[in-house]
Short mmCIF file of C-alpha atoms in Angstrom, two decimals:
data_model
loop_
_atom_site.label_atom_id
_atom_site.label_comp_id
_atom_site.label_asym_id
_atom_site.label_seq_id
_atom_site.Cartn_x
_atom_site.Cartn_y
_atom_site.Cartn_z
CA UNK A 1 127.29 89.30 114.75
CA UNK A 2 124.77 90.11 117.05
CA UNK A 3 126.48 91.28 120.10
CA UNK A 4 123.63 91.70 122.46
CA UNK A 5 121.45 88.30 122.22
CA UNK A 6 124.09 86.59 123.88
CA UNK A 7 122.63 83.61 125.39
CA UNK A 8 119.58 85.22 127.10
CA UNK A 9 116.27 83.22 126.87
CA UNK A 10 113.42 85.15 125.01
CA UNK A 11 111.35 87.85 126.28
CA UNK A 12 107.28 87.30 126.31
CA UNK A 13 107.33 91.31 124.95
CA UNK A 14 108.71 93.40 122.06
CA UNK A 15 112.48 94.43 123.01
CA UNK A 16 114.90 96.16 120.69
CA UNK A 17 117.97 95.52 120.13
CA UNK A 18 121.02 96.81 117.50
CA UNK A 19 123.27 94.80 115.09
CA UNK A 20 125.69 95.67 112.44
CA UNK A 21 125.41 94.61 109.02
CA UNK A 22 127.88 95.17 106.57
CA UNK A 23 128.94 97.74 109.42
CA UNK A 24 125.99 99.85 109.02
CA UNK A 25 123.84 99.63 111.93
CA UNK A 26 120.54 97.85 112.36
CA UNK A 27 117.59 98.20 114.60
CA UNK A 28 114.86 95.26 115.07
CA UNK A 29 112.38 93.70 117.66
CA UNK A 30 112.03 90.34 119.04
CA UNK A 31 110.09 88.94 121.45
CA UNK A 32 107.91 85.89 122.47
CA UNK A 33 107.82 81.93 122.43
CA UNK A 34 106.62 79.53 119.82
CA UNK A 35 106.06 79.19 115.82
CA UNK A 36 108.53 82.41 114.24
CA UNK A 37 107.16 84.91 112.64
CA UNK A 38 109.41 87.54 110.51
CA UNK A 39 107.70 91.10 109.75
CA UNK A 40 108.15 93.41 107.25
CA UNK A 41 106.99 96.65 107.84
CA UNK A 42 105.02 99.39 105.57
CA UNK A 43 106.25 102.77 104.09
CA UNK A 44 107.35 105.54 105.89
CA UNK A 45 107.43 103.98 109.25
CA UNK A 46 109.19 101.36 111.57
CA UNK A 47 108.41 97.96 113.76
CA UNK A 48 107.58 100.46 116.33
CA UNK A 49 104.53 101.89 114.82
CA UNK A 50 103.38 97.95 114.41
CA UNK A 51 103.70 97.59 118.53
CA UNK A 52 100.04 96.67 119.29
CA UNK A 53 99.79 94.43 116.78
CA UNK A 54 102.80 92.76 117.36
CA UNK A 55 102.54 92.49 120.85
CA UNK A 56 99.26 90.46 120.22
CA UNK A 57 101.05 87.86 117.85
CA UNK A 58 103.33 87.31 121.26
CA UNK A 59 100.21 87.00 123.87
CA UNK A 60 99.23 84.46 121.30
CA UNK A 61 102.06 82.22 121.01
CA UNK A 62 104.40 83.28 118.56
CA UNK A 63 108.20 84.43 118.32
CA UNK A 64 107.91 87.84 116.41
CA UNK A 65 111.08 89.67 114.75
CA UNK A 66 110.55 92.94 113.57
CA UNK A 67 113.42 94.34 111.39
CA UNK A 68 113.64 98.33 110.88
CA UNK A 69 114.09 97.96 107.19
CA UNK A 70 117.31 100.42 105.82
CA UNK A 71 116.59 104.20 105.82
CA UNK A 72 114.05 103.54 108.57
CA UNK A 73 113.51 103.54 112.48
CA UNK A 74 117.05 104.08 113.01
CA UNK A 75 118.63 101.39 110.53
CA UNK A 76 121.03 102.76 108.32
CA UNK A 77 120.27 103.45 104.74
CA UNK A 78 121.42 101.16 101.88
CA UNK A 79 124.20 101.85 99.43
CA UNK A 80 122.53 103.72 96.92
CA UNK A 81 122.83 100.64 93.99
CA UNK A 82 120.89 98.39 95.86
CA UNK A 83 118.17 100.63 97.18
CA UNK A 84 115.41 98.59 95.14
CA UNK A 85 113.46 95.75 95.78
CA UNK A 86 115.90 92.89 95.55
CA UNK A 87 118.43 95.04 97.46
CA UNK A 88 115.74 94.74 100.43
CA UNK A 89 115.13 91.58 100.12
CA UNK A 90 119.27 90.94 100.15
CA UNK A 91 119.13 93.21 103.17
CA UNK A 92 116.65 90.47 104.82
CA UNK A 93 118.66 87.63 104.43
CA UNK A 94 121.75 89.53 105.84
CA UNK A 95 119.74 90.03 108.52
CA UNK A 96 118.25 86.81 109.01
CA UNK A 97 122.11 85.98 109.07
CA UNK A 98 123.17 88.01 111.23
CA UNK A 99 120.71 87.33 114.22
CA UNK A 100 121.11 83.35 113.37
CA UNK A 101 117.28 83.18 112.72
CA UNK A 102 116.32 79.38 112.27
CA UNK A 103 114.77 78.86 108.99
CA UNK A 104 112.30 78.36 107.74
CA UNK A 105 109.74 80.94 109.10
CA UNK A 106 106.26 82.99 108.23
CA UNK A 107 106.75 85.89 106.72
CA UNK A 108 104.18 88.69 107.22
CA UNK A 109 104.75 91.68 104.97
CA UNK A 110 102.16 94.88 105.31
CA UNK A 111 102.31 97.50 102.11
CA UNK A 112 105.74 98.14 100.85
CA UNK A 113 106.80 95.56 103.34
CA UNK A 114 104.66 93.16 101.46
CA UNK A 115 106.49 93.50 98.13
CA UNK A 116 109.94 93.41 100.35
CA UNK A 117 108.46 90.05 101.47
CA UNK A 118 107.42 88.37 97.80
CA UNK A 119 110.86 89.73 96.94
CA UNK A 120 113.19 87.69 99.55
CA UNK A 121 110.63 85.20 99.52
CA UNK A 122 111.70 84.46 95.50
CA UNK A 123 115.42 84.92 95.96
CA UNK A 124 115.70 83.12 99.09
CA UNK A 125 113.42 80.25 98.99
CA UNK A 126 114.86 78.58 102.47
CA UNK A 127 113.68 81.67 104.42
CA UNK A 128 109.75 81.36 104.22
CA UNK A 129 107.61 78.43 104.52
CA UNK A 130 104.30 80.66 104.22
CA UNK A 131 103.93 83.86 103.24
CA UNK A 132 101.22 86.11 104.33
CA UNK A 133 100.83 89.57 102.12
CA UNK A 134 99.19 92.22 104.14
CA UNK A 135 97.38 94.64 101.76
CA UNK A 136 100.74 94.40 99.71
CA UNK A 137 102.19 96.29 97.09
CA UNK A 138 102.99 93.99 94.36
CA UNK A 139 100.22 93.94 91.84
CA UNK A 140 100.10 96.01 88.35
CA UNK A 141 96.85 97.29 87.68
CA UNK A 142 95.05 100.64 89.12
CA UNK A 143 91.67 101.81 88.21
CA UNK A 144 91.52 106.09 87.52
CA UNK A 145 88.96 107.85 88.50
CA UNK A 146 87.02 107.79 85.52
CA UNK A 147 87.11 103.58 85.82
CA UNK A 148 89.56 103.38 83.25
CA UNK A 149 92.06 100.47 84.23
CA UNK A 150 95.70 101.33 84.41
CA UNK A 151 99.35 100.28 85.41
CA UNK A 152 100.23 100.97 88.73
CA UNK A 153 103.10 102.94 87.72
CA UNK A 154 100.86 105.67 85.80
CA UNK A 155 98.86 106.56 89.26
CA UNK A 156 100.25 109.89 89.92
CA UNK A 157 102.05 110.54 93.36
CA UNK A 158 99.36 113.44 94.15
CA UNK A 159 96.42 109.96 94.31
CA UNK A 160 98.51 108.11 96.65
CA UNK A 161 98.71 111.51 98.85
CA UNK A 162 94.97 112.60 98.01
CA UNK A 163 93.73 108.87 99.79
CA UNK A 164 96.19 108.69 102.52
CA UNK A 165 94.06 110.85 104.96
CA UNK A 166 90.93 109.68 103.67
CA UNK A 167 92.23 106.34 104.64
CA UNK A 168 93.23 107.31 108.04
CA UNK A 169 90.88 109.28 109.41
CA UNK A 170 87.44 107.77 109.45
CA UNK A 171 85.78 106.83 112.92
CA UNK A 172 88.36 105.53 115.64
CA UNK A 173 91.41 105.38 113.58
CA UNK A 174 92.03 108.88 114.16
CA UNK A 175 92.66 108.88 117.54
CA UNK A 176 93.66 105.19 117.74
CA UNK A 177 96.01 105.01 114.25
CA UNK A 178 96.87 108.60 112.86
CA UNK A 179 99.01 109.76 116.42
CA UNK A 180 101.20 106.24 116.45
CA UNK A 181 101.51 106.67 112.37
CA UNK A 182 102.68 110.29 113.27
CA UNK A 183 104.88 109.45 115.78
CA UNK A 184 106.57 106.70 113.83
CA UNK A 185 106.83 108.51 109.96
CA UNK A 186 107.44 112.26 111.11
CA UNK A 187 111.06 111.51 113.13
CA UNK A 188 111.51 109.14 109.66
CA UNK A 189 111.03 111.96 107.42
CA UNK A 190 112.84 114.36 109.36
CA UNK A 191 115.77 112.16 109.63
CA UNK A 192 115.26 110.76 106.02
CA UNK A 193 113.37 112.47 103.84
CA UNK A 194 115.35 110.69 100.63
CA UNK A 195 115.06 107.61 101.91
CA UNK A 196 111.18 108.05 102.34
CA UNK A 197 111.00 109.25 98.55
CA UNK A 198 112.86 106.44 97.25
CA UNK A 199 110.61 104.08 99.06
CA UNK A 200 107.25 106.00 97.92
CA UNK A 201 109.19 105.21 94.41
CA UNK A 202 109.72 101.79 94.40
CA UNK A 203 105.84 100.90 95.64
CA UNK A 204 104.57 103.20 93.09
CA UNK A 205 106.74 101.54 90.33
CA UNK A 206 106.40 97.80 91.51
CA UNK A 207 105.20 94.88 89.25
CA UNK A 208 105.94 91.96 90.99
CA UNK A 209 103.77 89.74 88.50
CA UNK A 210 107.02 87.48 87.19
CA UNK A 211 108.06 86.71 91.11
CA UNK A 212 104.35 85.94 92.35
CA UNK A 213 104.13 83.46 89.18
CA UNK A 214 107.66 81.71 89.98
CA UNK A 215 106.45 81.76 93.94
CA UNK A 216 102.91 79.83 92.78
CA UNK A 217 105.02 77.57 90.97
CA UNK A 218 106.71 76.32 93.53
CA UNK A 219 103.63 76.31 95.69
CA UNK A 220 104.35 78.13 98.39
CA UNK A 221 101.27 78.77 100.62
CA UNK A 222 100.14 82.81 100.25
CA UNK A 223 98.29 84.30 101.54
CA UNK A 224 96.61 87.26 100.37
CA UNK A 225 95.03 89.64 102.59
CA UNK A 226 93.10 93.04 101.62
CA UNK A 227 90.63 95.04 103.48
CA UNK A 228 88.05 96.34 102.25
CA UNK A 229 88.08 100.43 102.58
CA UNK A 230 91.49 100.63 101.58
CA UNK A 231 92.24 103.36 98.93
CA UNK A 232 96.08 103.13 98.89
CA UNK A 233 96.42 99.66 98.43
CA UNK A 234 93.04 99.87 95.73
CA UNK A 235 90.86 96.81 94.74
CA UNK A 236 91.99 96.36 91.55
CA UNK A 237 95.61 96.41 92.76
CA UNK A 238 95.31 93.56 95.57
CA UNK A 239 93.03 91.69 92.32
CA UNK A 240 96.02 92.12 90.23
CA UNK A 241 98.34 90.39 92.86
CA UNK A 242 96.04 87.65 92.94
CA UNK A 243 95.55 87.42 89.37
CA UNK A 244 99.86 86.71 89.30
CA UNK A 245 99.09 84.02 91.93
CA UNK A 246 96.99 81.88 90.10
CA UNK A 247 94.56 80.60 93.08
CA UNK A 248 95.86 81.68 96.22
CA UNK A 249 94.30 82.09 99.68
CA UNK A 250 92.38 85.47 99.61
CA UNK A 251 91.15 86.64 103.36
CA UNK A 252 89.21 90.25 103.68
CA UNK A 253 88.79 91.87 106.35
CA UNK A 254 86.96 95.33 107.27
CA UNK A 255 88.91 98.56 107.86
CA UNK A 256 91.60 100.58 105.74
CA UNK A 257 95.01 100.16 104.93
CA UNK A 258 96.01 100.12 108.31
CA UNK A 259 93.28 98.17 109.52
CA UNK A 260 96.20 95.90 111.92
CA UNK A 261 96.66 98.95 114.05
CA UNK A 262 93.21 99.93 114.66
CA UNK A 263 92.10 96.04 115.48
CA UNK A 264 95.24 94.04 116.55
CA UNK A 265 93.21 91.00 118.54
CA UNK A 266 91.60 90.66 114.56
CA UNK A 267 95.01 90.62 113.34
CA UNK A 268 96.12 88.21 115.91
CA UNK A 269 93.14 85.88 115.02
CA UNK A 270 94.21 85.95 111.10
CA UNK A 271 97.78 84.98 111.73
CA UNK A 272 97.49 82.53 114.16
CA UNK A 273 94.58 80.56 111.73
CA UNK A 274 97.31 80.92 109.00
CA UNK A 275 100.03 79.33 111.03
CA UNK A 276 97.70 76.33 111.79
CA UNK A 277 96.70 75.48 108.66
CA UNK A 278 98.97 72.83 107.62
CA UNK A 279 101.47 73.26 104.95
CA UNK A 280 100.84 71.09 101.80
CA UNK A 281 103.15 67.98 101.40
CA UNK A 282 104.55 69.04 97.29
CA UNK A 283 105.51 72.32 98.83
CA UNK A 284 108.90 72.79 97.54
CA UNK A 285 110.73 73.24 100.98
CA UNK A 286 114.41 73.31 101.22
CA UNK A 287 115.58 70.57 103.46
CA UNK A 288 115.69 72.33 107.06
CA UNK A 289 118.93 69.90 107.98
CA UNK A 290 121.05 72.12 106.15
CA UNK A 291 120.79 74.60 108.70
CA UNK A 292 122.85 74.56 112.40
CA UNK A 293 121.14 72.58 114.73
CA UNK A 294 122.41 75.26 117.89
CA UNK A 295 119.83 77.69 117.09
CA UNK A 296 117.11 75.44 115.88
CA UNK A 297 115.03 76.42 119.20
CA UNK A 298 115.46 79.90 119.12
CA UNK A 299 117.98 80.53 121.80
CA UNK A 300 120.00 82.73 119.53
CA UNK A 301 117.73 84.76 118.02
#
């Protein structure tokens, strides 16, 4: 259990804190007042690199968590059998456990953190009442560069390294994005470097097409967001996702696939207009009364 919560009342900003699950230890961030948010962070990097961002959600009036998924920002790796996507997404619930996170809550995933997200989303349908996919890993399809469309898992690793600086640097990003990406993936990779590879692995390899279907089913409300210079997270990727969902809500926004960093206030905007629209009445929710009633306002967590 979480040994440093204690009873203290929220804080309006990010602070981090540690935990223990299954006795491996566990970094995360929580902070503010209001509707719950849960996010799932991208590749390579940490909640730390997502400060900004996060720290807008807060000003705005929500209660973020921000778990250092295993191998990353100082949260211990997993065993090496479940180091795939459902092993994540088990990993999410422990935590969710662990912190005594009332339930349910919106879960934001960006990039790998995205397909983390439709995962626990599927397996543990009392965790997430909405379910916002942040230029997500997830989809099947990839268009080469001679047009030619693809699966996802045939896109060579040297594509996904050829676009990553072409997707960082243009205009502002370079001074405002690349130096807190740096910061956040080089002390990763240096501590981690398998862990990093592994990771790069499972995005590369994902086809989350059976999970998205079982998740429209059910009608949970997605939403899928993409922006539009993005060359890691390509076009015809994010249009595969939403070819799994059936109909979902699509949002794009300008920028690249870190577009969250560079404009956090726009970022803010998105998720607070997602949180306000109101969830439909056949959505499939779990009955929330099953849950303890001691940390239903947050006190805990």
């Amino acid at each position: 259990m979480n040994t440093n919560v204690g009873s203290q009342p929220p804080c309006s900003g990010l602070r981090w804190r540690s935990v223990r699950i299954d006795g491996r230890i566990a970094r995360y961030g929580v902070g503010g007042f209001g509707p719950r948010v849960l996010f799932l962070h991208g590749w390579g990097l940490s909640g730390a690199a997502y400060t900004r961002p996060l720290e807008q959600l807060i000003g705005m009036g929500m209660r973020v968590y921000v778990p250092a998924l295993p191998g990353f920002g100082g949260t211990a790796r997993l065993p090496e059998a479940q180091r795939t996507l459902p092993g994540y997404a088990h990993w999410v619930g422990q935590f969710a456990d662990t912190i005594g996170l009332p339930r349910p809550v919106t879960v934001v995933g960006h990039s790998f953190g995205g397909g983390v997200a439709i995962t626990t989303a599927h397996r543990l349908p009392d965790l997430a009442e909405r379910l916002v996919l942040v230029n997500s890993i997830g989809g099947s399809a990839w268009t080469d560069g001679r047009g030619v469309m693809r699966a996802l898992r045939d896109r060579p690793l040297w594509d996904w390294g050829l676009h990553l600086p072409a997707d960082l640097l243009p205009g502002r990003q370079l001074t405002r994005v690349l130096p807190v990406v740096l910061r956040d993936a080089v002390p990763n990779m240096l501590r981690n470097p398998a862990a990093v590879w592994e990771v790069a692995h499972l995005a590369r390899t994902a086809n989350l097409g059976p999970e998205l279907a079982a998740l429209a089913e059910r009608r949970l409300p997605i939403f899928v967001v993409w922006s539009k210079r993005d060359t890691i997270i390509p076009e015809s990727t994010s249009l595969s996702l939403q070819a799994a969902l059936g109909d979902p809500h699509t949002i794009t926004v300008p920028g690249g696939h870190a577009w969250l960093m560079d404009d956090p206030h726009a970022f803010g905007e998105l998720i607070t207009n997602v949180i306000h629209q109101p969830l439909p009445a056949a959505f499939d929710q779990p009955v929330a009364g099953a849950f303890p009633a001691a940390v239903a306002d947050g006190s805990a967590a």
